[in-house]
Amino acid sequence: ALTQPTGNLPIRLGGWILAKVFRRTAMEIEIDVASFRTLSRALSSRSSSQSRSATAPSCPNVIIAPTHRSLYDFLIVSYVCFALPELGLDMPHIAAASEFANIPVMGWLARGCHAFFVKRDNDTKHDCSLKENLTRITTEGGHGPSFVEVFIEGKRSRNRTFIKPKTGFLRCLAEIGSECIIVPLTINYEDIPDTKSLINAANHGCSDNMSLAKLVNWISSVFAGSVNIGRVYISASDVLRMSRSTGKNIHEFAHAIQSCHRRRVMVSNFHIKAASFALELSEQIILEALSELDCQIWPASSAMGRTYPQIPDDCDLSLAWPAMLQFGHLLGPFLAASHPMWSSWISPGDKILDAQVTSNKAVSILLSKLSMRFELAEKSVDAAIKYLQTKGFGVPEEVHVMQYLPSDVPVPKFLMRVALRDKLASIVSRTNTNVGNFSSRLSSHVDRGFSNQFQDNSNAESFGAWGYQDSCYILNVTPDGSKHVIMKGTRYRISGKPLTELANFVEEELNVVINPNSLTFPTCNVLRSVPESNLTTDSVAEILSLLSNDESRISLEMVDRARHGTGHTQEDMYELRTGLIKLRLPDAVVWPQNQEEVQALVALAISNNWCLIPFGGGTNVTHSTHCPNRVTDPRPMISVDMKSMSRMLWVNEEDGLAHVEAGITGIELIQNMEKLGFTIGHEPDSYEFSTLGGWIATKASGMKQNKYGNIEDIVREVSVIGTQGLISHKHKAEKSSVGRSSMGVDLKSLTLGSEGCFGIIVSAVIKIWPLAESRSHESVLLPNFDSGMKFMKDLSKMYAMKPASVRLLDNEQFRLGQALKANPSRYESFRNLAAKKIGYYLGNLSEKSVVCATITFEGTVDEVKMQKKSVCELTSVHGGILAGPKVGKAGYDLTFAIAYLRDFALNYNILGESFECFVPWSKLMQVIRSTKQRIFSEHRKRALPGLPFVCCRITQLYDDGVCVYFYFCTNISCVAEPSDVFSFIERAARQEILDNGGSLSHHHGLGKLRSPFVRQVYSQGYIHALLAMKEAIDPTNTFGARNGVFSVMDTNNELDRI
């Protein structure tokens, strides 16, 4: 590399690296020097004419056009031009795919080695940058030739068949009027490392996009000695001349280049053995057939002491087939009559020359065996399509059918994919139906925009999606075709930063292809099938009279009623996003401003026989704000929105107490207390929108439960307006609470978890704490979930000294978190990758099993120091490594931004949901394992498209167990009634949790969604006791939300129909 006559620093450095790579991966790389003589003669003849005449035209530019079977092609051609200048080839300008440009190190090396970048799989005749680059390159050499390397097939053919050539590059050359010499270069491999990526793509839908991580993994395997491509043989065909006039016959010219490639293909014993294995034929028959077809046999090797790549006895057919197809182009023409599609696939544009050759017995046997395999691929595809059609998928998508292809037939999946694409094209042309995207049929009914009332209000809540209007994920496509997700707004740590890995992660994990141009379920506010309000004009007037005739505090508008009649389950979002509301909605929404108005409203409801349903932040995921159907309860329904009651009534700093109205949101309460130097210690994931009253009604829990407790530990007293009036404690002293007392049945216990069925919570006295002296974060990486669980169990034994918040993410959720990292600079990307590799190596961790615990410390300086010391010791005990406070802080902050993902995914036919439960330590692994398996089983049983993505995390820690969050999402393209199907699977998962020892809910409550399970968790006697209590407290059933146990009053529960 240092002694070559030409080459800049990147070229010499690259040459030095490549020499080492080739020695480790190839047995030998042989160049047919004699085949380059025609190029030398062409260049020397033009040079001679130039020397004789100053007016002679400049030397033609040289276009090196190799076959493209592997990423090695880039490396080998460049190295040959650099290391063998006697061939007459200067270092070429390489037309490389644009994805390489942004890879750290590789992008720099590629540019230094004269690469320029074009869009892969793009119509290059409209690529302005390509024309500009070619004009610059072909004119910068003066009278000398410029050298350009291009792959006319456009992309790698990892299965070794010839691909129909792309003509955009050649057409562009013709248009700029540059005279060129085309050098068709054939690179023959025995084995290629790219075959495994072909198999992964076919079997698992994995993307083959290059990245720094994949490059590092490949280099690691090279130096570990696990890459062996055997021999490589490079030869050049006679040069072809190209001028402006060539553009008239550009397709013929492209096929002429490819014909040159075919004539130089060589076959070795490795390929023959692969064919023998794939087709179950003797090597002798194959050799005879190839001899009859005038196939070039690889010259004997001169390398000594090197190991040939082998075809093992238990070889995967998927690995043998690409090696066999090294000579597939020789057989393609003979299949043109019987199997035209396969003939075109193996050898596009080729024509049979001698039909009589098929009379040869060996050739006939070979063709017969090959035809049988092709027919078997077609039959397998037909069977899979018919199976899916029986499951309700009339025209399934390609990726969906691939999932259900048989695995026990002697045909690789990539071959079946070829048959599948032809079959689907035929089905679509017959039925004139757009393949896939069942849900897109709804889009014609959906208004894709917001009305004015949903715009330009950054603090307003989104309609039909989680979060604020100014914050949401959007998908962008970069000029090189990459899909980047970005979060709008400035609220969150990742806002405004491109998330370059998220779309790829989703596509790989769910085995889907995201179409950026198709918004399947855009947020909408056009609602249909919603009856008008049943509330009479007189009734509205009565309500207005108790609201001081403030018309802004009562609404019969459809949008307000839809928002208040739903929560944030996937079913709610699905109905709002499609606009097809099946639910019964409240007849009116009312916003009281004080306790007296609430009491007057309750009295009015009793006298008019109305049903009142309290509404806090609307973040429930249990259908608790759904109205009972009209058959069950025909009364008018009124939603009582409490958010206008958000005052701080008093604060007693000495006792550490505050009296607060129930409609205050978590974020308001936290901010108000922080101004006074206090914290409430309660931070549920939904705290930006959920309210104090909602926390009490659902018996909520927050992220910092380990330190501050759950809502039942924080709330001291509750005031409720019921049908009998105000239900509360009485105090003779101001700003005080009864504290811990023994005075009979506790009022607080009646309201915690009551879910709006006993009355309307109007205020509460809560415990407050001084702001912590010290607050910091940490993160721990552990080898697997089992070691992570043991680490968490030992942390739980720290009792009062537990960190404020500890969350253990399983491997799937940890990798999702990694995909949500903002795009780093190239230097940071390289540094982070190096740090990760080193850390994983030192900690004996694997990317496929590693789990992560994110930790938040709060307390005095000494407490935090002690907690950190204990965490460090436990990390060492359980074989983990500290990943640093930056990762811990990022994990904590991501909690709030990750909530937006579900509704973003719904834009692209992906439906998701989370659900939680309490699980004893003794049942933890069993519950998690069984629940995940049940979801996969239900998904498979319904033949749903793609793969389900299931992950979990452990959050709150207790002496006897933990809270477990499950996350589940799946592709719903082509699925009829997808929301109902999803609900079936979720209910099956919930049943699995109960069957294996988990609870029905840890902190979300029951609502109507989980009410069908109450008879499994409560005795009949307890249910009767609660119903009797309800009858005593609310004899008119004014608070008839029918949530939880009280749903048994409704024999036609909405979930019974699902």
Coordinates of N, CA, C and O in Angstrom, one line a residue, residues 910-1008:
I910 N -50.3 0.0 12.4 CA -49.8 -0.7 13.5 C -50.6 -0.4 14.7 O -50.7 0.8 15.1
L911 N -51.2 -1.4 15.3 CA -52.1 -1.2 16.5 C -51.3 -1.6 17.7 O -50.7 -2.7 17.7
G912 N -51.4 -0.8 18.8 CA -50.6 -1.2 20.0 C -51.4 -0.8 21.3 O -52.3 0.0 21.3
E913 N -50.9 -1.4 22.4 CA -51.5 -1.2 23.7 C -50.6 -1.6 24.8 O -49.7 -2.5 24.5
S914 N -50.8 -1.1 26.0 CA -50.0 -1.6 27.1 C -51.0 -2.0 28.2 O -52.2 -1.5 28.2
F915 N -50.7 -2.9 29.1 CA -51.5 -3.3 30.2 C -50.6 -3.7 31.3 O -49.5 -4.2 31.1
E916 N -51.1 -3.6 32.6 CA -50.2 -3.8 33.7 C -50.9 -4.7 34.7 O -52.1 -5.0 34.6
C917 N -50.1 -5.2 35.6 CA -50.6 -6.1 36.7 C -49.6 -6.2 37.8 O -48.4 -5.8 37.6
F918 N -50.0 -6.6 38.9 CA -49.1 -7.0 40.0 C -48.8 -8.5 40.0 O -49.7 -9.3 39.7
V919 N -47.6 -8.8 40.2 CA -47.2 -10.3 40.1 C -46.3 -10.6 41.3 O -45.3 -9.8 41.6
P920 N -46.6 -11.6 42.1 CA -45.7 -12.0 43.2 C -44.3 -12.4 42.6 O -44.2 -12.9 41.5
W921 N -43.3 -12.2 43.4 CA -41.9 -12.6 43.0 C -41.9 -14.1 42.6 O -41.3 -14.5 41.6
S922 N -42.6 -14.9 43.3 CA -42.6 -16.4 43.1 C -43.2 -16.8 41.7 O -42.9 -17.8 41.2
K923 N -44.1 -15.9 41.2 CA -44.7 -16.2 39.9 C -44.2 -15.3 38.7 O -44.8 -15.4 37.6
L924 N -43.3 -14.5 39.0 CA -42.9 -13.5 38.0 C -42.5 -14.0 36.7 O -43.0 -13.7 35.6
M925 N -41.5 -14.9 36.7 CA -41.0 -15.4 35.4 C -42.0 -16.2 34.7 O -42.2 -16.2 33.5
Q926 N -42.8 -17.0 35.5 CA -43.9 -17.8 34.9 C -44.9 -16.9 34.2 O -45.4 -17.2 33.0
V927 N -45.3 -15.8 34.8 CA -46.4 -14.9 34.2 C -45.8 -14.3 33.0 O -46.5 -14.2 31.9
I928 N -44.6 -13.8 33.0 CA -44.1 -13.1 31.9 C -43.9 -14.0 30.7 O -44.3 -13.7 29.6
R929 N -43.3 -15.2 30.9 CA -43.1 -16.2 29.9 C -44.4 -16.6 29.3 O -44.6 -16.7 28.0
S930 N -45.4 -17.0 30.1 CA -46.7 -17.5 29.6 C -47.5 -16.4 28.9 O -48.1 -16.7 27.9
T931 N -47.4 -15.2 29.4 CA -48.2 -14.1 28.7 C -47.6 -13.8 27.3 O -48.4 -13.7 26.4
K932 N -46.4 -13.8 27.2 CA -45.7 -13.5 25.9 C -46.1 -14.7 25.0 O -46.4 -14.4 23.8
Q933 N -46.0 -15.9 25.4 CA -46.3 -17.0 24.6 C -47.7 -17.0 24.1 O -48.0 -17.4 23.0
R934 N -48.6 -16.6 25.0 CA -50.0 -16.6 24.7 C -50.3 -15.6 23.6 O -51.1 -15.9 22.7
I935 N -49.7 -14.5 23.7 CA -49.9 -13.4 22.6 C -49.4 -13.9 21.3 O -50.1 -13.8 20.3
F936 N -48.2 -14.5 21.3 CA -47.7 -15.1 20.0 C -48.6 -16.2 19.5 O -48.9 -16.3 18.3
S937 N -49.1 -17.0 20.4 CA -50.0 -18.1 20.0 C -51.3 -17.6 19.4 O -51.8 -18.1 18.3
E938 N -51.9 -16.6 20.0 CA -53.2 -16.0 19.5 C -53.0 -15.3 18.2 O -53.8 -15.4 17.3
H939 N -51.8 -14.7 18.1 CA -51.5 -14.0 16.8 C -51.4 -15.0 15.7 O -51.9 -14.8 14.6
R940 N -50.7 -16.1 15.9 CA -50.5 -17.1 14.9 C -51.8 -17.8 14.6 O -52.1 -18.1 13.4
K941 N -52.6 -18.1 15.6 CA -53.9 -18.8 15.4 C -54.8 -18.0 14.4 O -55.6 -18.6 13.7
R942 N -54.7 -16.7 14.4 CA -55.5 -15.9 13.6 C -54.8 -15.5 12.3 O -55.4 -14.8 11.5
A943 N -53.7 -16.1 12.1 CA -52.9 -15.8 10.8 C -52.7 -14.4 10.5 O -52.9 -13.9 9.4
L944 N -52.4 -13.6 11.6 CA -52.3 -12.1 11.4 C -51.0 -11.8 10.7 O -50.0 -12.6 10.8
P945 N -51.0 -10.7 10.0 CA -49.7 -10.3 9.2 C -48.6 -9.9 10.2 O -48.9 -9.4 11.3
G946 N -47.4 -10.0 9.7 CA -46.3 -9.6 10.5 C -46.0 -10.4 11.7 O -46.6 -11.5 11.9
L947 N -45.2 -9.9 12.6 CA -44.8 -10.5 13.8 C -45.3 -9.6 15.0 O -45.2 -8.4 14.9
P948 N -45.9 -10.2 16.0 CA -46.2 -9.3 17.2 C -45.0 -8.8 17.9 O -44.0 -9.6 18.0
F949 N -45.0 -7.6 18.3 CA -43.9 -7.1 19.1 C -44.4 -7.1 20.6 O -45.3 -6.4 20.9
V950 N -43.8 -7.9 21.4 CA -44.2 -8.0 22.8 C -43.0 -7.7 23.7 O -41.9 -8.3 23.6
C951 N -43.1 -6.8 24.6 CA -42.0 -6.5 25.6 C -42.6 -6.2 26.9 O -43.9 -6.0 27.1
C952 N -41.8 -6.1 27.9 CA -42.3 -5.8 29.3 C -41.3 -5.1 30.1 O -40.1 -5.0 29.7
R953 N -41.7 -4.5 31.2 CA -40.8 -3.8 32.1 C -41.3 -4.0 33.5 O -42.6 -4.1 33.7
I954 N -40.4 -4.1 34.5 CA -40.8 -4.2 35.9 C -40.6 -2.8 36.4 O -39.6 -2.1 36.2
T955 N -41.7 -2.3 37.1 CA -41.6 -0.9 37.7 C -41.6 -0.9 39.2 O -40.6 -1.2 39.8
Q956 N -42.8 -0.7 39.8 CA -42.8 -0.6 41.2 C -42.4 -1.9 42.0 O -42.8 -3.0 41.6
L957 N -41.6 -1.7 43.0 CA -41.1 -2.8 43.8 C -41.7 -2.9 45.1 O -42.0 -1.9 45.8
Y958 N -42.1 -4.1 45.5 CA -42.7 -4.4 46.8 C -41.9 -5.6 47.5 O -41.2 -6.3 46.8
D959 N -42.2 -5.8 48.7 CA -41.6 -6.9 49.4 C -42.0 -8.2 48.8 O -41.2 -9.2 48.7
D960 N -43.3 -8.3 48.4 CA -43.9 -9.5 47.9 C -44.0 -9.6 46.4 O -44.4 -10.7 45.9
G961 N -43.6 -8.6 45.7 CA -43.8 -8.7 44.2 C -43.5 -7.4 43.5 O -42.9 -6.5 44.1
V962 N -44.0 -7.3 42.3 CA -43.7 -6.1 41.5 C -44.9 -5.8 40.6 O -45.8 -6.6 40.4
C963 N -44.8 -4.6 40.0 CA -45.7 -4.2 38.9 C -45.1 -4.5 37.6 O -43.9 -4.2 37.4
V964 N -45.8 -5.2 36.7 CA -45.2 -5.5 35.4 C -46.1 -4.9 34.4 O -47.3 -5.0 34.4
Y965 N -45.5 -4.2 33.5 CA -46.1 -3.6 32.3 C -45.8 -4.4 31.1 O -44.7 -4.7 30.8
F966 N -46.8 -4.8 30.4 CA -46.7 -5.5 29.1 C -47.0 -4.5 28.0 O -48.0 -3.7 28.1
Y967 N -46.3 -4.5 26.9 CA -46.5 -3.8 25.7 C -46.7 -4.7 24.5 O -45.9 -5.6 24.3
F968 N -47.7 -4.5 23.7 CA -48.0 -5.4 22.6 C -48.5 -4.6 21.4 O -49.3 -3.7 21.5
C969 N -47.8 -4.8 20.3 CA -48.3 -4.1 19.0 C -48.2 -5.1 17.9 O -47.4 -6.0 17.9
T970 N -49.0 -4.8 16.9 CA -49.0 -5.7 15.7 C -49.5 -5.0 14.5 O -50.1 -4.0 14.5
N971 N -49.1 -5.6 13.3 CA -49.5 -5.0 12.0 C -51.0 -5.4 11.8 O -51.4 -6.6 12.0
I972 N -51.8 -4.5 11.4 CA -53.2 -4.8 11.2 C -53.6 -4.6 9.7 O -54.8 -4.5 9.4
S973 N -52.6 -4.5 8.8 CA -52.9 -4.4 7.4 C -53.8 -5.6 6.9 O -53.4 -6.7 7.2
C974 N -54.8 -5.3 6.2 CA -55.7 -6.3 5.7 C -56.6 -7.0 6.7 O -57.5 -7.8 6.4
V975 N -56.5 -6.6 8.0 CA -57.2 -7.3 9.0 C -58.6 -6.7 9.1 O -58.8 -5.5 9.3
A976 N -59.7 -7.5 9.0 CA -61.0 -7.0 9.2 C -61.3 -6.8 10.7 O -60.9 -7.6 11.5
E977 N -62.0 -5.7 11.0 CA -62.3 -5.4 12.4 C -61.0 -5.5 13.3 O -61.0 -6.2 14.3
P978 N -60.0 -4.8 12.9 CA -58.7 -5.0 13.6 C -58.8 -4.6 15.1 O -58.1 -5.3 15.9
S979 N -59.5 -3.7 15.5 CA -59.6 -3.3 16.9 C -60.2 -4.4 17.7 O -59.8 -4.7 18.8
D980 N -61.3 -5.1 17.2 CA -61.9 -6.2 17.9 C -60.9 -7.4 18.0 O -60.9 -8.0 19.1
V981 N -60.2 -7.6 16.9 CA -59.2 -8.7 17.0 C -58.2 -8.5 18.0 O -57.8 -9.4 18.8
F982 N -57.7 -7.2 18.0 CA -56.7 -6.9 19.0 C -57.2 -7.1 20.5 O -56.5 -7.6 21.3
S983 N -58.5 -6.7 20.7 CA -59.1 -6.8 22.0 C -59.2 -8.3 22.4 O -59.0 -8.6 23.6
F984 N -59.5 -9.2 21.5 CA -59.5 -10.6 21.8 C -58.2 -11.1 22.3 O -58.1 -11.8 23.3
I985 N -57.1 -10.7 21.6 CA -55.8 -11.1 22.0 C -55.4 -10.5 23.4 O -54.8 -11.2 24.3
E986 N -55.8 -9.2 23.6 CA -55.4 -8.6 24.9 C -56.2 -9.3 26.0 O -55.6 -9.6 27.1
R987 N -57.4 -9.7 25.8 CA -58.2 -10.4 26.8 C -57.6 -11.7 27.1 O -57.6 -12.2 28.2
A988 N -57.1 -12.4 26.1 CA -56.5 -13.7 26.2 C -55.2 -13.6 27.1 O -54.9 -14.4 27.9
A989 N -54.5 -12.5 26.8 CA -53.2 -12.3 27.6 C -53.6 -12.0 29.1 O -52.9 -12.4 30.0
R990 N -54.7 -11.2 29.3 CA -55.1 -10.9 30.6 C -55.5 -12.2 31.4 O -55.2 -12.4 32.6
Q991 N -56.2 -13.1 30.7 CA -56.6 -14.3 31.3 C -55.4 -15.2 31.6 O -55.3 -15.8 32.7
E992 N -54.4 -15.1 30.8 CA -53.1 -15.9 31.0 C -52.5 -15.3 32.3 O -51.9 -16.1 33.1
I993 N -52.5 -14.0 32.5 CA -51.9 -13.4 33.7 C -52.6 -13.9 34.9 O -52.0 -14.3 35.9
L994 N -53.9 -13.9 34.9 CA -54.7 -14.4 36.0 C -54.4 -15.9 36.3 O -54.3 -16.3 37.5
D995 N -54.4 -16.7 35.2 CA -54.2 -18.1 35.4 C -52.9 -18.5 36.0 O -52.7 -19.5 36.6
N996 N -51.9 -17.6 35.8 CA -50.6 -17.9 36.3 C -50.2 -17.1 37.6 O -49.0 -17.1 38.0
G997 N -51.1 -16.5 38.2 CA -50.9 -15.9 39.5 C -50.7 -14.4 39.5 O -50.4 -13.8 40.6
G998 N -51.0 -13.7 38.4 CA -50.9 -12.2 38.4 C -52.3 -11.6 38.8 O -53.3 -12.3 38.9
S999 N -52.3 -10.3 38.9 CA -53.5 -9.6 39.3 C -54.2 -9.1 38.1 O -53.7 -9.0 37.0
L1000 N -55.5 -8.6 38.3 CA -56.2 -8.0 37.2 C -55.7 -6.6 36.9 O -55.7 -6.2 35.7
S1001 N -55.3 -5.9 37.9 CA -54.7 -4.6 37.6 C -53.9 -4.1 38.8 O -54.3 -4.4 40.0
H1002 N -52.8 -3.4 38.6 CA -52.0 -2.9 39.7 C -52.4 -1.4 40.0 O -52.5 -1.0 41.1
H1003 N -52.7 -0.6 38.9 CA -53.1 0.8 39.2 C -54.0 1.4 38.1 O -54.4 2.6 38.3
H1004 N -54.3 0.7 37.1 CA -55.2 1.3 36.0 C -56.6 1.2 36.4 O -57.5 2.0 35.9
G1005 N -57.0 0.3 37.3 CA -58.4 0.1 37.6 C -59.1 -0.9 36.7 O -58.4 -1.5 35.9
L1006 N -60.4 -1.1 36.9 CA -61.1 -2.1 36.2 C -62.0 -1.5 35.0 O -62.0 -2.0 33.9
G1007 N -62.7 -0.4 35.4 CA -63.6 0.2 34.4 C -64.6 -0.9 33.9 O -65.0 -1.8 34.6
K1008 N -64.9 -0.7 32.6 CA -65.7 -1.7 31.9 C -64.9 -2.7 31.1 O -65.4 -3.8 30.8

